[in-house]
Amino acid sequence: MPKLIDLTGQQFGHLTVLKRAPKHYTKGGQPRTYWHCHCDCGREVDLSSQELRSGNTRSCGHERMNGIKRYIKQHMEETPGTNLHQLNNKVPIHNKTGYRNISIVIRSGTKFYRVAIQFKGKQHSQNVRTLAEALKVREALREKYWPNYKK
């Protein structure tokens, strides 16, 4: 078993290691040592040696959360009721069309493209025959329900 390196007092980004945490997890048969850390924002978290030393974890998560909260606050002021996860153009992993908000459905043996936008908890959708039509319908629905999405 490798020798334990004491990380107490070391700084990793916004995190300062206070002491070894009483947690010991096993992942893939390997014991993991956890450390109790204090973040610059005031929160305290327990993180593994691997998370700290790899450089992938540099804070308790406050930076990412603050960025998300700022984006949500700004966008919700501009377009209340918008389902925020649909605003970007990142295609979901199971999507076969290659476009966000557009999916393929088969009704009575006929292939359709379904365009769906959510606004204030209600889904607004339309089925069309071609992908080109679906893209036009998507833009029309986005402009109607998300007036500020292009900003």
Coordinates of C-alpha atoms in Angstrom, one line a residue, residues 4-151:
L4 CA 0.0 8.3 3.0
I5 CA 1.1 11.8 2.1
D6 CA -0.1 14.3 4.7
L7 CA -1.9 17.2 2.9
T8 CA -2.8 19.1 6.1
G9 CA -2.2 22.9 5.6
Q10 CA -1.8 22.6 1.9
Q11 CA -3.8 24.8 -0.5
F12 CA -5.4 23.6 -3.7
G13 CA -7.0 26.6 -5.5
H14 CA -9.7 28.0 -3.1
L15 CA -9.4 25.0 -0.7
T16 CA -7.2 24.7 2.4
V17 CA -6.8 21.2 3.9
L18 CA -7.6 21.3 7.6
K19 CA -7.2 17.7 8.6
R20 CA -7.7 14.1 7.5
A21 CA -11.5 13.3 7.4
P22 CA -12.8 10.2 9.1
K23 CA -14.1 8.8 5.8
H24 CA -12.5 5.9 4.0
Y25 CA -14.2 4.8 0.7
T26 CA -13.3 2.0 -1.5
K27 CA -13.6 2.5 -5.2
G28 CA -12.5 -0.3 -7.5
G29 CA -10.9 -2.1 -4.5
Q30 CA -8.6 0.9 -3.8
P31 CA -8.9 2.6 -0.4
R32 CA -9.4 6.4 -0.6
T33 CA -8.2 8.9 1.9
Y34 CA -10.4 11.9 2.4
W35 CA -9.5 15.3 3.7
H36 CA -11.6 17.9 5.5
C37 CA -11.1 21.2 3.6
H38 CA -12.1 24.8 4.1
C39 CA -13.0 26.9 1.0
D40 CA -12.4 30.6 0.7
C41 CA -16.2 31.1 0.5
G42 CA -16.6 29.7 4.0
R43 CA -17.9 26.2 3.2
E44 CA -16.2 23.1 4.4
V45 CA -16.1 19.9 2.3
D46 CA -14.5 16.5 2.4
L47 CA -12.5 15.5 -0.7
S48 CA -10.3 12.6 -1.6
S49 CA -6.5 13.0 -2.1
Q50 CA -7.0 12.2 -5.8
E51 CA -9.6 15.0 -6.2
L52 CA -7.3 17.5 -4.6
R53 CA -3.9 16.4 -6.1
S54 CA -5.3 16.0 -9.7
G55 CA -6.2 19.7 -9.9
N56 CA -9.7 18.9 -11.1
T57 CA -11.3 20.1 -7.8
R58 CA -10.2 23.7 -7.0
S59 CA -13.2 24.8 -4.8
C60 CA -16.3 23.5 -3.0
G61 CA -18.2 24.3 -6.2
H62 CA -19.2 27.8 -5.3
E63 CA -17.6 29.3 -8.5
R64 CA -19.7 27.1 -10.8
M65 CA -22.8 27.6 -8.8
N66 CA -22.4 31.3 -8.6
G67 CA -22.0 31.4 -12.4
I68 CA -25.1 29.3 -12.9
K69 CA -27.1 31.5 -10.4
R70 CA -26.0 34.7 -12.2
Y71 CA -27.1 33.3 -15.5
I72 CA -30.4 32.1 -14.2
K73 CA -31.1 35.4 -12.4
Q74 CA -30.3 37.4 -15.5
H75 CA -32.2 35.2 -17.9
M76 CA -35.2 34.8 -15.6
E77 CA -35.5 38.6 -15.4
E78 CA -35.5 38.7 -19.2
T79 CA -37.7 35.7 -20.0
P80 CA -39.7 34.4 -17.0
G81 CA -40.9 30.9 -17.2
T82 CA -38.2 29.7 -19.6
N83 CA -36.9 26.1 -19.1
L84 CA -33.3 27.1 -18.9
H85 CA -31.7 23.8 -19.8
Q86 CA -33.3 24.0 -23.3
L87 CA -31.7 27.4 -24.1
N88 CA -28.3 26.1 -25.2
N89 CA -27.8 24.2 -28.4
K90 CA -26.1 21.2 -26.9
V91 CA -27.7 18.1 -28.3
P92 CA -28.9 15.5 -25.8
I93 CA -27.0 12.3 -26.1
H94 CA -30.0 10.2 -27.2
N95 CA -31.1 12.7 -29.8
K96 CA -31.0 11.1 -33.3
T97 CA -31.6 14.4 -35.3
G98 CA -28.5 16.3 -34.3
Y99 CA -30.6 19.3 -33.2
R100 CA -31.8 20.4 -29.8
N101 CA -35.7 20.5 -29.3
I102 CA -36.2 18.3 -32.4
S103 CA -36.8 14.5 -32.2
I104 CA -38.0 11.8 -34.5
V105 CA -41.4 10.2 -34.0
I106 CA -43.2 7.5 -36.0
R107 CA -47.0 7.7 -36.2
S108 CA -48.9 5.0 -38.1
G109 CA -45.7 3.9 -39.8
T110 CA -44.9 7.5 -41.0
K111 CA -41.8 9.3 -39.8
F112 CA -42.3 12.9 -38.4
Y113 CA -40.0 15.4 -36.8
R114 CA -41.3 16.6 -33.5
V115 CA -40.4 20.1 -32.4
A116 CA -41.0 20.8 -28.6
I117 CA -40.4 23.9 -26.6
Q118 CA -41.2 24.3 -22.9
F119 CA -42.5 27.5 -21.4
K120 CA -44.0 28.1 -17.9
G121 CA -44.4 24.3 -17.4
K122 CA -46.3 23.8 -20.6
Q123 CA -44.9 22.0 -23.7
H124 CA -45.6 23.6 -27.1
S125 CA -44.9 21.1 -29.9
Q126 CA -45.6 20.5 -33.5
N127 CA -45.0 17.6 -35.9
V128 CA -43.7 18.2 -39.4
R129 CA -42.5 16.0 -42.3
T130 CA -39.0 17.3 -43.0
L131 CA -36.0 18.4 -41.0
A132 CA -35.9 21.7 -42.8
E133 CA -39.5 22.4 -41.8
A134 CA -38.6 21.4 -38.2
L135 CA -35.8 23.9 -38.0
K136 CA -38.1 26.7 -39.2
V137 CA -40.8 25.7 -36.7
R138 CA -38.2 25.5 -33.9
E139 CA -37.0 29.0 -34.6
A140 CA -40.6 30.3 -34.8
L141 CA -41.5 28.6 -31.4
R142 CA -38.3 29.9 -29.8
E143 CA -39.0 33.5 -31.0
K144 CA -42.6 33.2 -29.7
Y145 CA -41.9 31.7 -26.3
W146 CA -38.3 32.8 -25.6
P147 CA -38.1 36.3 -27.0
N148 CA -34.6 36.9 -25.5
Y149 CA -33.0 33.5 -26.4
K150 CA -30.7 35.0 -29.1
K151 CA -29.1 37.5 -26.7

